[in-house]
Amino acid sequence: IQDPITIEPGATLAVANARMGRFKISGLPVTEPTPQGRKLVGMLTNRDLDFESDYSVTVESRMTKLPLVTLPEGVSLDDAKRALKEHRREKLPVVDKNGCLK
């Protein structure tokens, strides 16, 4: 996915849930702005929200934190498919050498 929909660590789960619903997506890369771009700091998926009752808490408190399984910028589609299968993941963010989303 080029230019994915993201969320900031300080946002609430309510905001994250609304964003996932609005865009009909099952997860969000969690990013912080840097001069180089949007640095990946975690992932939040529907699984992180499945048994949540307090949607006023921050994304940071429930996200899967680094280290995450990621792919390098320029990865081929075939290599990406193999990595998804190998790591048994639904999502594998593509990042540059600075850890920023591509």
mmCIF file with all atom_site columns, N, CA, C and O in Angstrom, residues 67-102:
data_model
loop_
_atom_site.group_PDB
_atom_site.id
_atom_site.type_symbol
_atom_site.label_atom_id
_atom_site.label_alt_id
_atom_site.label_comp_id
_atom_site.label_asym_id
_atom_site.label_entity_id
_atom_site.label_seq_id
_atom_site.pdbx_PDB_ins_code
_atom_site.Cartn_x
_atom_site.Cartn_y
_atom_site.Cartn_z
_atom_site.occupancy
_atom_site.B_iso_or_equiv
_atom_site.pdbx_formal_charge
_atom_site.auth_seq_id
_atom_site.auth_comp_id
_atom_site.auth_asym_id
_atom_site.auth_atom_id
_atom_site.pdbx_PDB_model_num
ATOM 1   N N  . PRO A 1 67  ? 10.418 -4.105  18.151 1.00 0.00 ? 67  PRO A N  1
ATOM 2   C CA . PRO A 1 67  ? 10.691 -4.283  16.732 1.00 0.00 ? 67  PRO A CA 1
ATOM 3   C C  . PRO A 1 67  ? 9.521  -4.981  16.031 1.00 0.00 ? 67  PRO A C  1
ATOM 4   O O  . PRO A 1 67  ? 8.952  -5.938  16.558 1.00 0.00 ? 67  PRO A O  1
ATOM 5   N N  . LEU A 1 68  ? 9.159  -4.479  14.879 1.00 0.00 ? 68  LEU A N  1
ATOM 6   C CA . LEU A 1 68  ? 8.135  -5.071  14.030 1.00 0.00 ? 68  LEU A CA 1
ATOM 7   C C  . LEU A 1 68  ? 8.801  -5.735  12.844 1.00 0.00 ? 68  LEU A C  1
ATOM 8   O O  . LEU A 1 68  ? 9.931  -5.388  12.485 1.00 0.00 ? 68  LEU A O  1
ATOM 9   N N  . VAL A 1 69  ? 8.100  -6.658  12.246 1.00 0.00 ? 69  VAL A N  1
ATOM 10  C CA . VAL A 1 69  ? 8.579  -7.233  11.003 1.00 0.00 ? 69  VAL A CA 1
ATOM 11  C C  . VAL A 1 69  ? 8.245  -6.216  9.913  1.00 0.00 ? 69  VAL A C  1
ATOM 12  O O  . VAL A 1 69  ? 7.086  -5.837  9.746  1.00 0.00 ? 69  VAL A O  1
ATOM 13  N N  . THR A 1 70  ? 9.249  -5.735  9.216  1.00 0.00 ? 70  THR A N  1
ATOM 14  C CA . THR A 1 70  ? 9.073  -4.760  8.142  1.00 0.00 ? 70  THR A CA 1
ATOM 15  C C  . THR A 1 70  ? 9.818  -5.236  6.906  1.00 0.00 ? 70  THR A C  1
ATOM 16  O O  . THR A 1 70  ? 10.614 -6.179  6.971  1.00 0.00 ? 70  THR A O  1
ATOM 17  N N  . LEU A 1 71  ? 9.560  -4.563  5.816  1.00 0.00 ? 71  LEU A N  1
ATOM 18  C CA . LEU A 1 71  ? 10.257 -4.849  4.565  1.00 0.00 ? 71  LEU A CA 1
ATOM 19  C C  . LEU A 1 71  ? 10.982 -3.596  4.116  1.00 0.00 ? 71  LEU A C  1
ATOM 20  O O  . LEU A 1 71  ? 10.517 -2.486  4.354  1.00 0.00 ? 71  LEU A O  1
ATOM 21  N N  . PRO A 1 72  ? 12.115 -3.767  3.434  1.00 0.00 ? 72  PRO A N  1
ATOM 22  C CA . PRO A 1 72  ? 12.863 -2.594  2.978  1.00 0.00 ? 72  PRO A CA 1
ATOM 23  C C  . PRO A 1 72  ? 12.246 -1.982  1.728  1.00 0.00 ? 72  PRO A C  1
ATOM 24  O O  . PRO A 1 72  ? 11.620 -2.669  0.913  1.00 0.00 ? 72  PRO A O  1
ATOM 25  N N  . GLU A 1 73  ? 12.456 -0.706  1.598  1.00 0.00 ? 73  GLU A N  1
ATOM 26  C CA . GLU A 1 73  ? 12.033 0.024   0.402  1.00 0.00 ? 73  GLU A CA 1
ATOM 27  C C  . GLU A 1 73  ? 12.584 -0.675  -0.838 1.00 0.00 ? 73  GLU A C  1
ATOM 28  O O  . GLU A 1 73  ? 13.720 -1.136  -0.850 1.00 0.00 ? 73  GLU A O  1
ATOM 29  N N  . GLY A 1 74  ? 11.760 -0.820  -1.860 1.00 0.00 ? 74  GLY A N  1
ATOM 30  C CA . GLY A 1 74  ? 12.193 -1.453  -3.096 1.00 0.00 ? 74  GLY A CA 1
ATOM 31  C C  . GLY A 1 74  ? 11.968 -2.952  -3.153 1.00 0.00 ? 74  GLY A C  1
ATOM 32  O O  . GLY A 1 74  ? 12.324 -3.590  -4.145 1.00 0.00 ? 74  GLY A O  1
ATOM 33  N N  . VAL A 1 75  ? 11.372 -3.537  -2.116 1.00 0.00 ? 75  VAL A N  1
ATOM 34  C CA . VAL A 1 75  ? 11.125 -4.974  -2.101 1.00 0.00 ? 75  VAL A CA 1
ATOM 35  C C  . VAL A 1 75  ? 10.197 -5.352  -3.260 1.00 0.00 ? 75  VAL A C  1
ATOM 36  O O  . VAL A 1 75  ? 9.285  -4.595  -3.610 1.00 0.00 ? 75  VAL A O  1
ATOM 37  N N  . SER A 1 76  ? 10.452 -6.503  -3.863 1.00 0.00 ? 76  SER A N  1
ATOM 38  C CA . SER A 1 76  ? 9.603  -6.958  -4.967 1.00 0.00 ? 76  SER A CA 1
ATOM 39  C C  . SER A 1 76  ? 8.297  -7.515  -4.416 1.00 0.00 ? 76  SER A C  1
ATOM 40  O O  . SER A 1 76  ? 8.215  -7.918  -3.247 1.00 0.00 ? 76  SER A O  1
ATOM 41  N N  . LEU A 1 77  ? 7.280  -7.557  -5.245 1.00 0.00 ? 77  LEU A N  1
ATOM 42  C CA . LEU A 1 77  ? 5.986  -8.091  -4.834 1.00 0.00 ? 77  LEU A CA 1
ATOM 43  C C  . LEU A 1 77  ? 6.113  -9.567  -4.449 1.00 0.00 ? 77  LEU A C  1
ATOM 44  O O  . LEU A 1 77  ? 5.534  -10.004 -3.451 1.00 0.00 ? 77  LEU A O  1
ATOM 45  N N  . ASP A 1 78  ? 6.893  -10.329 -5.197 1.00 0.00 ? 78  ASP A N  1
ATOM 46  C CA . ASP A 1 78  ? 7.085  -11.750 -4.872 1.00 0.00 ? 78  ASP A CA 1
ATOM 47  C C  . ASP A 1 78  ? 7.763  -11.925 -3.519 1.00 0.00 ? 78  ASP A C  1
ATOM 48  O O  . ASP A 1 78  ? 7.353  -12.764 -2.715 1.00 0.00 ? 78  ASP A O  1
ATOM 49  N N  . ASP A 1 79  ? 8.791  -11.117 -3.246 1.00 0.00 ? 79  ASP A N  1
ATOM 50  C CA . ASP A 1 79  ? 9.470  -11.203 -1.951 1.00 0.00 ? 79  ASP A CA 1
ATOM 51  C C  . ASP A 1 79  ? 8.542  -10.780 -0.823 1.00 0.00 ? 79  ASP A C  1
ATOM 52  O O  . ASP A 1 79  ? 8.578  -11.352 0.269  1.00 0.00 ? 79  ASP A O  1
ATOM 53  N N  . ALA A 1 80  ? 7.717  -9.782  -1.073 1.00 0.00 ? 80  ALA A N  1
ATOM 54  C CA . ALA A 1 80  ? 6.758  -9.338  -0.058 1.00 0.00 ? 80  ALA A CA 1
ATOM 55  C C  . ALA A 1 80  ? 5.755  -10.447 0.255  1.00 0.00 ? 80  ALA A C  1
ATOM 56  O O  . ALA A 1 80  ? 5.453  -10.709 1.417  1.00 0.00 ? 80  ALA A O  1
ATOM 57  N N  . LYS A 1 81  ? 5.263  -11.117 -0.771 1.00 0.00 ? 81  LYS A N  1
ATOM 58  C CA . LYS A 1 81  ? 4.315  -12.223 -0.560 1.00 0.00 ? 81  LYS A CA 1
ATOM 59  C C  . LYS A 1 81  ? 4.964  -13.347 0.244  1.00 0.00 ? 81  LYS A C  1
ATOM 60  O O  . LYS A 1 81  ? 4.349  -13.912 1.140  1.00 0.00 ? 81  LYS A O  1
ATOM 61  N N  . ARG A 1 82  ? 6.222  -13.668 -0.085 1.00 0.00 ? 82  ARG A N  1
ATOM 62  C CA . ARG A 1 82  ? 6.935  -14.714 0.666  1.00 0.00 ? 82  ARG A CA 1
ATOM 63  C C  . ARG A 1 82  ? 7.102  -14.306 2.134  1.00 0.00 ? 82  ARG A C  1
ATOM 64  O O  . ARG A 1 82  ? 6.939  -15.121 3.037  1.00 0.00 ? 82  ARG A O  1
ATOM 65  N N  . ALA A 1 83  ? 7.425  -13.050 2.372  1.00 0.00 ? 83  ALA A N  1
ATOM 66  C CA . ALA A 1 83  ? 7.615  -12.567 3.745  1.00 0.00 ? 83  ALA A CA 1
ATOM 67  C C  . ALA A 1 83  ? 6.312  -12.611 4.532  1.00 0.00 ? 83  ALA A C  1
ATOM 68  O O  . ALA A 1 83  ? 6.313  -12.979 5.714  1.00 0.00 ? 83  ALA A O  1
ATOM 69  N N  . LEU A 1 84  ? 5.203  -12.241 3.908  1.00 0.00 ? 84  LEU A N  1
ATOM 70  C CA . LEU A 1 84  ? 3.905  -12.324 4.589  1.00 0.00 ? 84  LEU A CA 1
ATOM 71  C C  . LEU A 1 84  ? 3.634  -13.754 5.049  1.00 0.00 ? 84  LEU A C  1
ATOM 72  O O  . LEU A 1 84  ? 3.224  -13.990 6.186  1.00 0.00 ? 84  LEU A O  1
ATOM 73  N N  . LYS A 1 85  ? 3.881  -14.700 4.152  1.00 0.00 ? 85  LYS A N  1
ATOM 74  C CA . LYS A 1 85  ? 3.646  -16.110 4.476  1.00 0.00 ? 85  LYS A CA 1
ATOM 75  C C  . LYS A 1 85  ? 4.627  -16.600 5.540  1.00 0.00 ? 85  LYS A C  1
ATOM 76  O O  . LYS A 1 85  ? 4.226  -17.236 6.515  1.00 0.00 ? 85  LYS A O  1
ATOM 77  N N  . GLU A 1 86  ? 5.893  -16.273 5.363  1.00 0.00 ? 86  GLU A N  1
ATOM 78  C CA . GLU A 1 86  ? 6.930  -16.730 6.293  1.00 0.00 ? 86  GLU A CA 1
ATOM 79  C C  . GLU A 1 86  ? 6.690  -16.220 7.709  1.00 0.00 ? 86  GLU A C  1
ATOM 80  O O  . GLU A 1 86  ? 6.849  -16.954 8.682  1.00 0.00 ? 86  GLU A O  1
ATOM 81  N N  . HIS A 1 87  ? 6.326  -14.956 7.821  1.00 0.00 ? 87  HIS A N  1
ATOM 82  C CA . HIS A 1 87  ? 6.153  -14.352 9.148  1.00 0.00 ? 87  HIS A CA 1
ATOM 83  C C  . HIS A 1 87  ? 4.714  -14.438 9.663  1.00 0.00 ? 87  HIS A C  1
ATOM 84  O O  . HIS A 1 87  ? 4.443  -13.994 10.777 1.00 0.00 ? 87  HIS A O  1
ATOM 85  N N  . ARG A 1 88  ? 3.846  -15.009 8.825  1.00 0.00 ? 88  ARG A N  1
ATOM 86  C CA . ARG A 1 88  ? 2.441  -15.196 9.195  1.00 0.00 ? 88  ARG A CA 1
ATOM 87  C C  . ARG A 1 88  ? 1.818  -13.880 9.671  1.00 0.00 ? 88  ARG A C  1
ATOM 88  O O  . ARG A 1 88  ? 1.265  -13.777 10.753 1.00 0.00 ? 88  ARG A O  1
ATOM 89  N N  . ARG A 1 89  ? 1.934  -12.879 8.827  1.00 0.00 ? 89  ARG A N  1
ATOM 90  C CA . ARG A 1 89  ? 1.415  -11.546 9.107  1.00 0.00 ? 89  ARG A CA 1
ATOM 91  C C  . ARG A 1 89  ? 0.425  -11.149 8.025  1.00 0.00 ? 89  ARG A C  1
ATOM 92  O O  . ARG A 1 89  ? 0.523  -11.588 6.883  1.00 0.00 ? 89  ARG A O  1
ATOM 93  N N  . GLU A 1 90  ? -0.520 -10.308 8.411  1.00 0.00 ? 90  GLU A N  1
ATOM 94  C CA . GLU A 1 90  ? -1.456 -9.752  7.438  1.00 0.00 ? 90  GLU A CA 1
ATOM 95  C C  . GLU A 1 90  ? -0.895 -8.485  6.822  1.00 0.00 ? 90  GLU A C  1
ATOM 96  O O  . GLU A 1 90  ? -1.267 -8.118  5.719  1.00 0.00 ? 90  GLU A O  1
ATOM 97  N N  . LYS A 1 91  ? -0.032 -7.805  7.580  1.00 0.00 ? 91  LYS A N  1
ATOM 98  C CA . LYS A 1 91  ? 0.524  -6.532  7.146  1.00 0.00 ? 91  LYS A CA 1
ATOM 99  C C  . LYS A 1 91  ? 2.019  -6.500  7.441  1.00 0.00 ? 91  LYS A C  1
ATOM 100 O O  . LYS A 1 91  ? 2.435  -6.867  8.527  1.00 0.00 ? 91  LYS A O  1
ATOM 101 N N  . LEU A 1 92  ? 2.772  -6.045  6.462  1.00 0.00 ? 92  LEU A N  1
ATOM 102 C CA . LEU A 1 92  ? 4.211  -5.851  6.636  1.00 0.00 ? 92  LEU A CA 1
ATOM 103 C C  . LEU A 1 92  ? 4.548  -4.476  6.078  1.00 0.00 ? 92  LEU A C  1
ATOM 104 O O  . LEU A 1 92  ? 4.602  -4.287  4.865  1.00 0.00 ? 92  LEU A O  1
ATOM 105 N N  . PRO A 1 93  ? 4.756  -3.510  6.947  1.00 0.00 ? 93  PRO A N  1
ATOM 106 C CA . PRO A 1 93  ? 5.060  -2.156  6.473  1.00 0.00 ? 93  PRO A CA 1
ATOM 107 C C  . PRO A 1 93  ? 6.376  -2.110  5.706  1.00 0.00 ? 93  PRO A C  1
ATOM 108 O O  . PRO A 1 93  ? 7.335  -2.798  6.039  1.00 0.00 ? 93  PRO A O  1
ATOM 109 N N  . VAL A 1 94  ? 6.400  -1.281  4.681  1.00 0.00 ? 94  VAL A N  1
ATOM 110 C CA . VAL A 1 94  ? 7.610  -1.030  3.903  1.00 0.00 ? 94  VAL A CA 1
ATOM 111 C C  . VAL A 1 94  ? 8.215  0.272   4.419  1.00 0.00 ? 94  VAL A C  1
ATOM 112 O O  . VAL A 1 94  ? 7.539  1.295   4.471  1.00 0.00 ? 94  VAL A O  1
ATOM 113 N N  . VAL A 1 95  ? 9.473  0.195   4.834  1.00 0.00 ? 95  VAL A N  1
ATOM 114 C CA . VAL A 1 95  ? 10.144 1.360   5.415  1.00 0.00 ? 95  VAL A CA 1
ATOM 115 C C  . VAL A 1 95  ? 11.470 1.632   4.704  1.00 0.00 ? 95  VAL A C  1
ATOM 116 O O  . VAL A 1 95  ? 12.075 0.740   4.128  1.00 0.00 ? 95  VAL A O  1
ATOM 117 N N  . ASP A 1 96  ? 11.903 2.891   4.793  1.00 0.00 ? 96  ASP A N  1
ATOM 118 C CA . ASP A 1 96  ? 13.198 3.254   4.231  1.00 0.00 ? 96  ASP A CA 1
ATOM 119 C C  . ASP A 1 96  ? 14.291 3.032   5.265  1.00 0.00 ? 96  ASP A C  1
ATOM 120 O O  . ASP A 1 96  ? 14.031 2.532   6.364  1.00 0.00 ? 96  ASP A O  1
ATOM 121 N N  . LYS A 1 97  ? 15.512 3.426   4.963  1.00 0.00 ? 97  LYS A N  1
ATOM 122 C CA . LYS A 1 97  ? 16.649 3.204   5.863  1.00 0.00 ? 97  LYS A CA 1
ATOM 123 C C  . LYS A 1 97  ? 16.512 3.953   7.180  1.00 0.00 ? 97  LYS A C  1
ATOM 124 O O  . LYS A 1 97  ? 17.169 3.613   8.155  1.00 0.00 ? 97  LYS A O  1
ATOM 125 N N  . ASN A 1 98  ? 15.648 4.967   7.238  1.00 0.00 ? 98  ASN A N  1
ATOM 126 C CA . ASN A 1 98  ? 15.407 5.723   8.460  1.00 0.00 ? 98  ASN A CA 1
ATOM 127 C C  . ASN A 1 98  ? 14.240 5.188   9.278  1.00 0.00 ? 98  ASN A C  1
ATOM 128 O O  . ASN A 1 98  ? 13.898 5.758   10.308 1.00 0.00 ? 98  ASN A O  1
ATOM 129 N N  . GLY A 1 99  ? 13.623 4.109   8.806  1.00 0.00 ? 99  GLY A N  1
ATOM 130 C CA . GLY A 1 99  ? 12.475 3.544   9.511  1.00 0.00 ? 99  GLY A CA 1
ATOM 131 C C  . GLY A 1 99  ? 11.188 4.291   9.233  1.00 0.00 ? 99  GLY A C  1
ATOM 132 O O  . GLY A 1 99  ? 10.203 4.149   9.961  1.00 0.00 ? 99  GLY A O  1
ATOM 133 N N  . CYS A 1 100 ? 11.172 5.077   8.165  1.00 0.00 ? 100 CYS A N  1
ATOM 134 C CA . CYS A 1 100 ? 9.980  5.855   7.791  1.00 0.00 ? 100 CYS A CA 1
ATOM 135 C C  . CYS A 1 100 ? 9.167  5.092   6.746  1.00 0.00 ? 100 CYS A C  1
ATOM 136 O O  . CYS A 1 100 ? 9.719  4.431   5.869  1.00 0.00 ? 100 CYS A O  1
ATOM 137 N N  . LEU A 1 101 ? 7.858  5.199   6.849  1.00 0.00 ? 101 LEU A N  1
ATOM 138 C CA . LEU A 1 101 ? 6.973  4.535   5.896  1.00 0.00 ? 101 LEU A CA 1
ATOM 139 C C  . LEU A 1 101 ? 7.179  5.050   4.488  1.00 0.00 ? 101 LEU A C  1
ATOM 140 O O  . LEU A 1 101 ? 7.478  6.223   4.282  1.00 0.00 ? 101 LEU A O  1
ATOM 141 N N  . LYS A 1 102 ? 6.989  4.164   3.562  1.00 0.00 ? 102 LYS A N  1
ATOM 142 C CA . LYS A 1 102 ? 7.067  4.527   2.129  1.00 0.00 ? 102 LYS A CA 1
ATOM 143 C C  . LYS A 1 102 ? 5.709  4.446   1.522  1.00 0.00 ? 102 LYS A C  1
ATOM 144 O O  . LYS A 1 102 ? 4.822  3.840   1.946  1.00 0.00 ? 102 LYS A O  1
#
